[in-house]
XYZ file of C-alpha atoms in Angstrom:
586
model
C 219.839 107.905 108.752
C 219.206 103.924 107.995
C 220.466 102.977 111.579
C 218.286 105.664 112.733
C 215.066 104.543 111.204
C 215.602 100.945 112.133
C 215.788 101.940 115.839
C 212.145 104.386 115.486
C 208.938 103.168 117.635
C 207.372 102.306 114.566
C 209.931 100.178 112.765
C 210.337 98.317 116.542
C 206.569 97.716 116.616
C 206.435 96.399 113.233
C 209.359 94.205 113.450
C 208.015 92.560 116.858
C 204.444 92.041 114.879
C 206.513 90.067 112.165
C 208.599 88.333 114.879
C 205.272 87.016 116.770
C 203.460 86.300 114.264
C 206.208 84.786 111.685
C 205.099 86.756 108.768
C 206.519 89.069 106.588
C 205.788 92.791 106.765
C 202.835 93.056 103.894
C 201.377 90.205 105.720
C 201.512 91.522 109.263
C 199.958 95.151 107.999
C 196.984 94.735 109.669
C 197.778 93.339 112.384
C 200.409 96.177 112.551
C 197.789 98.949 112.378
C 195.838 97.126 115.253
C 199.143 97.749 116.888
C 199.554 100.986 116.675
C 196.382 101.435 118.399
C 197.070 99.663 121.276
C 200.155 100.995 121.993
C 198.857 104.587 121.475
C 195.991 103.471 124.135
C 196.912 104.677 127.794
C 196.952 101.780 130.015
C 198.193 101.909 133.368
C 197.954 100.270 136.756
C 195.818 102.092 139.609
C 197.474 101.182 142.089
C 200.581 103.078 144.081
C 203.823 102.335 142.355
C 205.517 101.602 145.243
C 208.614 99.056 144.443
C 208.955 98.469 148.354
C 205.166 97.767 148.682
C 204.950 95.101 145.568
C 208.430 93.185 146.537
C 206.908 92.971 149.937
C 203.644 91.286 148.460
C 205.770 88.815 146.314
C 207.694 87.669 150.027
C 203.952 87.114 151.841
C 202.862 85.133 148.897
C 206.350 82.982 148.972
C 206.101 82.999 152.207
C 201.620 81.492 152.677
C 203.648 78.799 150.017
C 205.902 77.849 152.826
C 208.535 78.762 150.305
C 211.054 80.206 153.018
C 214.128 79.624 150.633
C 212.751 80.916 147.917
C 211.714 84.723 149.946
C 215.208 85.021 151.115
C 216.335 84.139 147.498
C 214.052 86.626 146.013
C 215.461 89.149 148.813
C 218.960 88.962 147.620
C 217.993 89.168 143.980
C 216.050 92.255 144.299
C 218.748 93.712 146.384
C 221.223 93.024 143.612
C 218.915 94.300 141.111
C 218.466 97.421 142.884
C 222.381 98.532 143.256
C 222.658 97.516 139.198
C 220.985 99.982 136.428
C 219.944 96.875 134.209
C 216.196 97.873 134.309
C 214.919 101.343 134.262
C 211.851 100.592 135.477
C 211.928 97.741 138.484
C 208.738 98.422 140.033
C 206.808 97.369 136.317
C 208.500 94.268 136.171
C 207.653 93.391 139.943
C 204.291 94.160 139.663
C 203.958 91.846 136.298
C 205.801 89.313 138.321
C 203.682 89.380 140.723
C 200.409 89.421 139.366
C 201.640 86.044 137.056
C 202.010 84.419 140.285
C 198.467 85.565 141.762
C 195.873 82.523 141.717
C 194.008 81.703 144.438
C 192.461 78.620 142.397
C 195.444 77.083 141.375
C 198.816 78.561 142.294
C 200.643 75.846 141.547
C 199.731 74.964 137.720
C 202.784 75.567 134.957
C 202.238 77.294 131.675
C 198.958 78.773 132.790
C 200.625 82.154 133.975
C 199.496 83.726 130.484
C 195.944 83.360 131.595
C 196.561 84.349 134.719
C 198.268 87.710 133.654
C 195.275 88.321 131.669
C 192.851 88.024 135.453
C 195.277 90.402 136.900
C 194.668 92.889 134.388
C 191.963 95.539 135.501
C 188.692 94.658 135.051
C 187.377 98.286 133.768
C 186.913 97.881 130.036
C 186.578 101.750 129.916
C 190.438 102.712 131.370
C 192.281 99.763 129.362
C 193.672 99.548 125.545
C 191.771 96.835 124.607
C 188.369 98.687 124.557
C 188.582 99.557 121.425
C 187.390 99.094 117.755
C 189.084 95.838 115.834
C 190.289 97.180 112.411
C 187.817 96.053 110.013
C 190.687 93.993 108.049
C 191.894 91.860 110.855
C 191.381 88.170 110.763
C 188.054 87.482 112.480
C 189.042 83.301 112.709
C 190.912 82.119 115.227
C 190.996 79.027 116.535
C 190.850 77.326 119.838
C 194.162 76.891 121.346
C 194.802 74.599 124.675
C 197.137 75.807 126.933
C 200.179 73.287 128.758
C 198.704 70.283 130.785
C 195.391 70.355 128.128
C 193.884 73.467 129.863
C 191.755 75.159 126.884
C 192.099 78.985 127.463
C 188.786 80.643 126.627
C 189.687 84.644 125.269
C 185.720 85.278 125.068
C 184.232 88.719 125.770
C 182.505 89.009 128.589
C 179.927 91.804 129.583
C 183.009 93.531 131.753
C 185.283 93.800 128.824
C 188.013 91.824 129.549
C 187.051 90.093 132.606
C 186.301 86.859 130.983
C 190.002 86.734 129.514
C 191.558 84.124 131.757
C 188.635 81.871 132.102
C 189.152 78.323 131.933
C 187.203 75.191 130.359
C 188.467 71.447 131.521
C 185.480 69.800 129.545
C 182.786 71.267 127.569
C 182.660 73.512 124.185
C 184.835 76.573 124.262
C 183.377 80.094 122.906
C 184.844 81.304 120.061
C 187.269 83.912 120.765
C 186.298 87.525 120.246
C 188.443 89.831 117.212
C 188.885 92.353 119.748
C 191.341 90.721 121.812
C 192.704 88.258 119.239
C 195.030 90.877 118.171
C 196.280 89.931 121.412
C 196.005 86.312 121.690
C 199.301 85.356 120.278
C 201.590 87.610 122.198
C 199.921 86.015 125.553
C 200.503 82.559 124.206
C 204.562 83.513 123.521
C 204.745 85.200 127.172
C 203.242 81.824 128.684
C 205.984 79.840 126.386
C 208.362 81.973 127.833
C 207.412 81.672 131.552
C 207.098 77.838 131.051
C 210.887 77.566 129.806
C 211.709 80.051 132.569
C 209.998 77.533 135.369
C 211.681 74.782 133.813
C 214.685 76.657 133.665
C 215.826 76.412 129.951
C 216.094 80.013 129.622
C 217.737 82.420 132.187
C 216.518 85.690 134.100
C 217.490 88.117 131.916
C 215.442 86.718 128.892
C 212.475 86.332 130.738
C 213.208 90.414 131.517
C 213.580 90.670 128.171
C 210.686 89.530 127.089
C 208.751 91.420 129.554
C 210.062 94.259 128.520
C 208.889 93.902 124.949
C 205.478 93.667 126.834
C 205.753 96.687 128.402
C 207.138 98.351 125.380
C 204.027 96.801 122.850
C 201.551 98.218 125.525
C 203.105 101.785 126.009
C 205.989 102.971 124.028
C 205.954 106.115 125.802
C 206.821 104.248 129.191
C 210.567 103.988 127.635
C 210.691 107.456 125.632
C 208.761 109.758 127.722
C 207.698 110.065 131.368
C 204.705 108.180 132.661
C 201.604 110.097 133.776
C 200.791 110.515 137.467
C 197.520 108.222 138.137
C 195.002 109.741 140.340
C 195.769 107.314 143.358
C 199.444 108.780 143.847
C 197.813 112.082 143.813
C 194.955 111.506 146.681
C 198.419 110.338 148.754
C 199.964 113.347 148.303
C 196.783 115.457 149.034
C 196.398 113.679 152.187
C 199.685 114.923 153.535
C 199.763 118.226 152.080
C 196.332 118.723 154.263
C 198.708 118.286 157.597
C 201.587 120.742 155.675
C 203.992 117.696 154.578
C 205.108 118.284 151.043
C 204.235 114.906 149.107
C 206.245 113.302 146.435
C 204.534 115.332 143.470
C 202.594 118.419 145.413
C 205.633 120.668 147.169
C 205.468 123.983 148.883
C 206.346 126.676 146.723
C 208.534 129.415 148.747
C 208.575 132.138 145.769
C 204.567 131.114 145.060
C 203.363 131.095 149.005
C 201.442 127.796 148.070
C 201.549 124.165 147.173
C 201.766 123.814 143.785
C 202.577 120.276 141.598
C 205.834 120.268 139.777
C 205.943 121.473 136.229
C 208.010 118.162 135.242
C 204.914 116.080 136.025
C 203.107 114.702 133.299
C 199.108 115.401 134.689
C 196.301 116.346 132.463
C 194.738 119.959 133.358
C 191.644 118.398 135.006
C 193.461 116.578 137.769
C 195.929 119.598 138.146
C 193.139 122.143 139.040
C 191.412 119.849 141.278
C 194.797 119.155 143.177
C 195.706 122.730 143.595
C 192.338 123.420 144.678
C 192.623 120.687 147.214
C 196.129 121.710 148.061
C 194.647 125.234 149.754
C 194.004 123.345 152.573
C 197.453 122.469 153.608
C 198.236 126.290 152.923
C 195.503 127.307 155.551
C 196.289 124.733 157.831
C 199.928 126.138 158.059
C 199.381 129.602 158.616
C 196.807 128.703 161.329
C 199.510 126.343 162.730
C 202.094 128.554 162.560
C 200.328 131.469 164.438
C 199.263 128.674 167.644
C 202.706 127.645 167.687
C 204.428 130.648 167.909
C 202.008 132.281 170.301
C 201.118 129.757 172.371
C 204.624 129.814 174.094
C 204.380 133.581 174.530
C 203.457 134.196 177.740
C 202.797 138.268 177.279
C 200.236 137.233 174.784
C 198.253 136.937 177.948
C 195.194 135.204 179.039
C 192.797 135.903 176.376
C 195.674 135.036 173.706
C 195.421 131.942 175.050
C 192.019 131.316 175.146
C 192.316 132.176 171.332
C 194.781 129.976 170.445
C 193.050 127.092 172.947
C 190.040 127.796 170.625
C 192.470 127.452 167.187
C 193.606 124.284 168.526
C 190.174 122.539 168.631
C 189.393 123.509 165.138
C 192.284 121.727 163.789
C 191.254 118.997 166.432
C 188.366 118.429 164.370
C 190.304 119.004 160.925
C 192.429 116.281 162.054
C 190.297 113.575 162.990
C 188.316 114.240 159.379
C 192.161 113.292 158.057
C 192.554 110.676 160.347
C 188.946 109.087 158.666
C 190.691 109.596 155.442
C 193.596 107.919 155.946
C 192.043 104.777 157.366
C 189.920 104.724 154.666
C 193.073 105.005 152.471
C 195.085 101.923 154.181
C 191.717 99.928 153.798
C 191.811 100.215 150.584
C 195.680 99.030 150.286
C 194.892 96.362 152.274
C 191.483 95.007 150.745
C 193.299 96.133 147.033
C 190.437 98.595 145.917
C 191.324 99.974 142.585
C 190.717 103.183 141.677
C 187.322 103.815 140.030
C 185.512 101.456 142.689
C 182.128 103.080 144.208
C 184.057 103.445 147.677
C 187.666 104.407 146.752
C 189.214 107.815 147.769
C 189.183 110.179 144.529
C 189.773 113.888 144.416
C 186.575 115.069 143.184
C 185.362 113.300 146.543
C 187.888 114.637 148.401
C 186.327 117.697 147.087
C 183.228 117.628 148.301
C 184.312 116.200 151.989
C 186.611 118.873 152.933
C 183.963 121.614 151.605
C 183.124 122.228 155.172
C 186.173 122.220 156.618
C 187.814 124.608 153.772
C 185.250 127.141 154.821
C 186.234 126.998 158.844
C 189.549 127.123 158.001
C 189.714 130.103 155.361
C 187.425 131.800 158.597
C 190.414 131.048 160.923
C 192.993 132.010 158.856
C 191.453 135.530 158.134
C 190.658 135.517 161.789
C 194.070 135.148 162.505
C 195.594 137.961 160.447
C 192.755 140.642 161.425
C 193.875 139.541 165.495
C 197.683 140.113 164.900
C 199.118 142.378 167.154
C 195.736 142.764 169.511
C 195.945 141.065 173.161
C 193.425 140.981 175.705
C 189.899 143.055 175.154
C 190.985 144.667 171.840
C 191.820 140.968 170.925
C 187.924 139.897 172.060
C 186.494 143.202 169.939
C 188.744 142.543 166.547
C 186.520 138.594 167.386
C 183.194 140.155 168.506
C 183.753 142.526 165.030
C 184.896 139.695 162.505
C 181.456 137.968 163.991
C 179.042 140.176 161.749
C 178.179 138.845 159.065
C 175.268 136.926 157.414
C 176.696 133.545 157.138
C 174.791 131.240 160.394
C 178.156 128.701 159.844
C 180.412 131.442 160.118
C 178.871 133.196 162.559
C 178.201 130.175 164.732
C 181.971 129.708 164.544
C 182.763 133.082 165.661
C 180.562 133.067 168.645
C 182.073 129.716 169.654
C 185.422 131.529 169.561
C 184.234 134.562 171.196
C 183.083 132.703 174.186
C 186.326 131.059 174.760
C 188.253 134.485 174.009
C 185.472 136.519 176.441
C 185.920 134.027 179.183
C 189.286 135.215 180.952
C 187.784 139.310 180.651
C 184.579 138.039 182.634
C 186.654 136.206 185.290
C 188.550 139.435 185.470
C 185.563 141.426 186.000
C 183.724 139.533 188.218
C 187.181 139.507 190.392
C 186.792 143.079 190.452
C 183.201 143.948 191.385
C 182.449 141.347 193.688
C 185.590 141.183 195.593
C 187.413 144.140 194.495
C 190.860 142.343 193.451
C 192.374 142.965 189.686
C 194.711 140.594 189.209
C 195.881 141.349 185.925
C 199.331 140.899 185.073
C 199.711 141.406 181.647
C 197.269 144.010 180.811
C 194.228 142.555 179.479
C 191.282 143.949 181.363
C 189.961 147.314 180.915
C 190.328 149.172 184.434
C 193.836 149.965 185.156
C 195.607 150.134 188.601
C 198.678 153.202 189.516
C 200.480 151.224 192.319
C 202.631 154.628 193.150
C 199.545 156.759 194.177
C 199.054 156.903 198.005
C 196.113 156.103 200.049
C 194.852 159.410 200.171
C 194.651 160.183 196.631
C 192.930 156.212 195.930
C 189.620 157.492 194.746
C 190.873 160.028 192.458
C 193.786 159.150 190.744
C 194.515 155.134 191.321
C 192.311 153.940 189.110
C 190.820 154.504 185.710
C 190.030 153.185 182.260
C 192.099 151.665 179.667
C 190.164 152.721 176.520
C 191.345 150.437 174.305
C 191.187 147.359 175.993
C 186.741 147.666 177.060
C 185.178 145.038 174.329
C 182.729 146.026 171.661
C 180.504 144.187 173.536
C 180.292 146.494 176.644
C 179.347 149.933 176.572
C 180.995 152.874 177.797
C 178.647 153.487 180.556
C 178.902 149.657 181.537
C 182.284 150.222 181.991
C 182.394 153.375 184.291
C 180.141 151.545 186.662
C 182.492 148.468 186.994
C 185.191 150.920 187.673
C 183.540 152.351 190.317
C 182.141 149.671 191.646
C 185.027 148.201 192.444
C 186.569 151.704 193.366
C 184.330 151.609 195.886
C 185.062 148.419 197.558
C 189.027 149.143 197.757
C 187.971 152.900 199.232
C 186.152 150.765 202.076
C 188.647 148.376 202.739
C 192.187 150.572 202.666
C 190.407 154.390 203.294
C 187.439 153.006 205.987
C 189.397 150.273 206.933
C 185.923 148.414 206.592
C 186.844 144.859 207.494
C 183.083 143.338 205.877
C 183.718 140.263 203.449
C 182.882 141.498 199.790
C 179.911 138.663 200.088
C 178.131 140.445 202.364
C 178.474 144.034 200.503
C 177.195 142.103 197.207
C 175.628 138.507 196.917
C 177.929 137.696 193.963
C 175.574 135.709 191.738
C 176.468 132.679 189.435
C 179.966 133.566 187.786
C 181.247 132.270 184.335
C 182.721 128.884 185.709
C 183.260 127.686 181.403
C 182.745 129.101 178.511
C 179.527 128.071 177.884
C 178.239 130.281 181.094
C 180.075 132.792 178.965
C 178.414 132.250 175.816
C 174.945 132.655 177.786
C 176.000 135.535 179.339
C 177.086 137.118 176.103
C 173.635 136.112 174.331
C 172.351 138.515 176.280
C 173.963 141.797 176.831
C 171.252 144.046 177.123
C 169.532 141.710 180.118
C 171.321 139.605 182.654
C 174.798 141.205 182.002
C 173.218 144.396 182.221
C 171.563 143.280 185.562
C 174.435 142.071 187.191
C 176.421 145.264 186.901
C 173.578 147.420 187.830
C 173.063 145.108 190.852
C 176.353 145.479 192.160
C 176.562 148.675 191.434
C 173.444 149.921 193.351
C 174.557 147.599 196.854
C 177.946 148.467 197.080
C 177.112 152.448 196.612
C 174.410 151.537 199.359
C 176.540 150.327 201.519
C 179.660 152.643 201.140
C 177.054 155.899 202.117
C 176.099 153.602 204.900
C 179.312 152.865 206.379
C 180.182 156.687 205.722
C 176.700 157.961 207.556
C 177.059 155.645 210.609
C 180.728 155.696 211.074
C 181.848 159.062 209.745
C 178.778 161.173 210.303
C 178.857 162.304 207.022
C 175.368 164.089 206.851
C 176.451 166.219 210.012
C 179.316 167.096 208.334
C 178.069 168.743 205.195
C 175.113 170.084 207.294
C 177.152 172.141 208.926
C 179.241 172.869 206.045
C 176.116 173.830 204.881
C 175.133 176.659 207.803
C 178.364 177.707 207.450
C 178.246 178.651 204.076
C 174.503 180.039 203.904
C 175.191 182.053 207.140
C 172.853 179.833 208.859
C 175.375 180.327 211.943
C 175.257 183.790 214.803
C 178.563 183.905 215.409
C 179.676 184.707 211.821
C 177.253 187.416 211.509
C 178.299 189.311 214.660
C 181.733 188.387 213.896
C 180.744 190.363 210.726
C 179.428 193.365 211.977
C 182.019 194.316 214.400
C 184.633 194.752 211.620
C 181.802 196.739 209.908
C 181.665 199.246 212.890
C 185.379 200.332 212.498
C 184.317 201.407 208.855
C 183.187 204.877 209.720
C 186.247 205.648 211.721
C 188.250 204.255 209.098
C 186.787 206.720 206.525
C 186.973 210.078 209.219
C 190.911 209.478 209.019
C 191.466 208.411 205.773
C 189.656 212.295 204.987
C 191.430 213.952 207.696
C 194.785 212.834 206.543
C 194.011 213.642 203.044
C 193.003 217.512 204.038
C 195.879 217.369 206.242
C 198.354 216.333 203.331
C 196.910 219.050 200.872
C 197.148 222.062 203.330
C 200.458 221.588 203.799
């Protein structure tokens, strides 16, 4: 139980105190206390802990040193680090390492690394451990302490917190350091020690790792005994690919769940949980628009209108993706410039939230589009769109009628083909009049064509659609019954057709007027000129006029016809008795 206790956080903590600071434990209480709070502070780095990314910054800054030899050297070190399991936690120590060597001022100074490690340190008093009360029994008096080469290392407080840590003083007075970070003062000035003998090379690596792991250890305990919490900036990565369906390194897809969800083993308070899963709906909607374009748009029975509707799906997630594409720029700024997290333009989820709003909305609109159109092809596929498109929403019915005009485009080609030229060209059976190749010539206006029901749109009514079937009708009758050779121009002026779907659009705006007057305009010349062509070719007039006579006796030669079989009736009638008599008598 002894060997136990002697290896417990707090026993640790309190023995480092006494080693620092050279006292014995009743001596080192407060201090100890202050301690405690530190360590039980959450301080953390907000920036991607990415061991690749930081060992590449340490070779660019070797390498603006012209310090060739050195990159290589550091190359093969971290390579030899990497196959050994010396250090469970790599990327902590390259990040410390490198922010000791970051100085822009003076990069080449030795021994004042401690200072520097204090600049690298964020500069938001609010998300680091020292922001906190001093214990009311710890040593306000510290004196000033000069650093190697006579640099005097000011540790005063500054309005940012902590920003004024690493500022130096060649000549003048120096403040007097602040009790909230002399609690820290001493452990800085044993780190520089130690760096200095490292430069010098009295000590070897694997003190100086040591050492930094003690650091790492006084700061967070919990780094070594329990798993680290996710920062917000590894989270807004992952969110950015889960919005284009790529699982990220914390956000997966869930097969059992049907969504994206974050993986129980990560350590992530509730807050930044909620807002992730809310964020990760995206990436479910995006798939299961994706999914349906990609597996239809290769169908070629889906038909023309199918793939107007899935041309239409594509350029909404056009538009979704060059909103990601702004995002992700904005992102790799940010890496590259070295915004932190917290900063007035940085990438956070809560304003992630509030620039995909929009584009959350379209999408959930598509997606529900997409699974009230399964199954449907051609005009039931533009009435299931022309349905979904009432509603009382202006963005969501704007959307809709965008779609519809794209989806409503291929049926008006096909119907203009049909009453202005009389050809139906429709190959996978999408249009709404239907064509019996078997029937004969003679049996064309009766039984060759007709309606297919469930393919006329919402948008056009029944009697609409009986007058484009026989308009049409009526142009094949002249051409293969009349043998009319007239071009279908001169039968009907075919006005302006739907060249895009915009023309479409227009024409849909308005059902009740110019789509209305186009049919009834066709309709009304090409009856005209099928009754001429029957009246001046066929006689058809004389025919049923004297069909006519014929019927109403209007002609002699019936009625005499008539009354000579009357005459024989009488004789007819004097044998039928005389027979009869005849029969009975005998």
């Amino acid at each position: 139980m002894a060997a136990l206790d002697q290896k417990s956080p707090n026993v640790l903590l309190q023995s480092l105190c006494c080693r620092i600071t050279g006292k014995s434990e009743a001596e080192v209480a407060h201090q100890f206390q202050y301690a405690v709070r530190v360590v039980g502070s959450n301080y953390a780095p907000t920036i991607e802990r990415d061991e690749f990314l930081v060992s590449e910054k340490i070779k660019k800054e070797l390498l603006k040193q012209r310090r060739e030899g050195d990159a290589a050297l550091f190359s093969e070190l971290h390579r030899k680090l990497q196959t050994q399991g010396v250090l469970k936690h790599r990327w902590s120590v390259l990040y410390l390492l490198l922010s000791l060597c970051e100085d822009p001022r003076k990069p080449s100074r030795v021994g004042s690394y401690g200072a520097l490690f204090a600049q690298a340190l964020p500069r938001d008093a609010h998300s680091t451990p020292f922001y906190c009360t001093r214990p009311g029994s710890l040593p306000l008096s510290y004196p000033e302490r000069s650093g190697p080469g006579g640099v005097q290392i000011s540790t005063s407080m500054g309005t940012s917190g902590i920003s004024s840590l690493g500022v130096y003083s060649l000549n003048g007075p120096t403040p007097t350091p602040q009790p909230l970070l002399a609690g820290k003062y001493i452990f800085f000035k044993q780190l520089n020690d130690e760096v200095s003998k490292l430069l010098t090379g009295t000590v070897t690596f694997m003190a100086f790792v040591n050492v930094v792991l003690l650091f790492v250890a006084f700061l967070n305990p919990s780094f070594f005994f329990s798993p680290a919490e996710v920062g917000e900036a590894a989270l807004v990565r992952d969110i950015l690919y889960v919005f284009q369906g790529i699982d990220g390194k914390f956000i997966k897809m869930s097969n059992t769940d049907n969504c994206y969800k974050i993986d129980s083993k990560v350590v992530l308070c509730k807050s930044l949980r909620d807002t992730s899963n809310r964020l990760a709906e995206l990436g479910w909607l995006h798939n299961k628009i994706r999914k349906y374009t990609d597996s239809r748009s290769l169908d070629r029975a889906f038909g023309l209108v199918g793939q107007s509707f899935c041309a239409s799906l594509h350029q909404e997630l056009k538009e979704y993706y060059r909103l990601l594409a702004v995002l992700h720029s904005q992102l790799q700024v940010e890496d590259d410039q070295g915004v932190n997290l917290g900063v007035e333009s940085s990438l956070t989820l809560r304003r992630l939230l509030v620039w995909t709003y929009d584009p959350k909305v379209r999408l959930k609109t598509l997606a529900a589009l997409v699974d009230f159109c399964q199954g449907r092809k051609g005009g039931e596929l533009a009435s299931a769109v022309h349905a979904y498109g009432k509603t009382g929403d202006p963005q969501m019915r704007a959307l809709v009628q965008h779609i519809l005009s794209l989806v409503s485009h291929p049926i008006l080609n096909f119907l203009y083909r049909w009453i202005y030229d009389g050809e139906l060209e429709d190959t996978y059976h999408e249009f709404f009049v239907a064509s019996d190749p078997t029937v004969k010539t003679d049996r064309l206006w009766h039984d060759k064509y007709s309606l297919r029901k469930s393919m006329i749109p919402t948008f056009i009514t029944m009697d609409q659609a009986r007058k484009v079937l026989l308009i049409g009708k009526s142009i094949n009758f002249l051409h293969q019954v009349c043998h009319d050779r007239t071009s279908p121009g001169k039968i009907t002026p075919a006005s302006k057709s739907t060249d895009s779907p915009k023309d479409a659009a227009e024409l849909l705006s308005d059902l009740e007027g110019a789509f209305q007057g186009k049919i009834d305009a066709a309709y009304f010349e090409t009856s005209k000129y099928l009754l001429n062509v029957l009246n001046q070719n066929y006689l058809l007039l004389e025919h049923l006029q004297a069909m006519r006579r014929y019927l109403l006796l209007g002609q002699g030669d019936f009625i005499r016809h008539l009354m000579d079989l009357l005459q024989f009736i009488p004789l007819l009638l004097s044998w039928a008795t005389a027979h009869t008599i005849t029969t009975v008598i005998g």
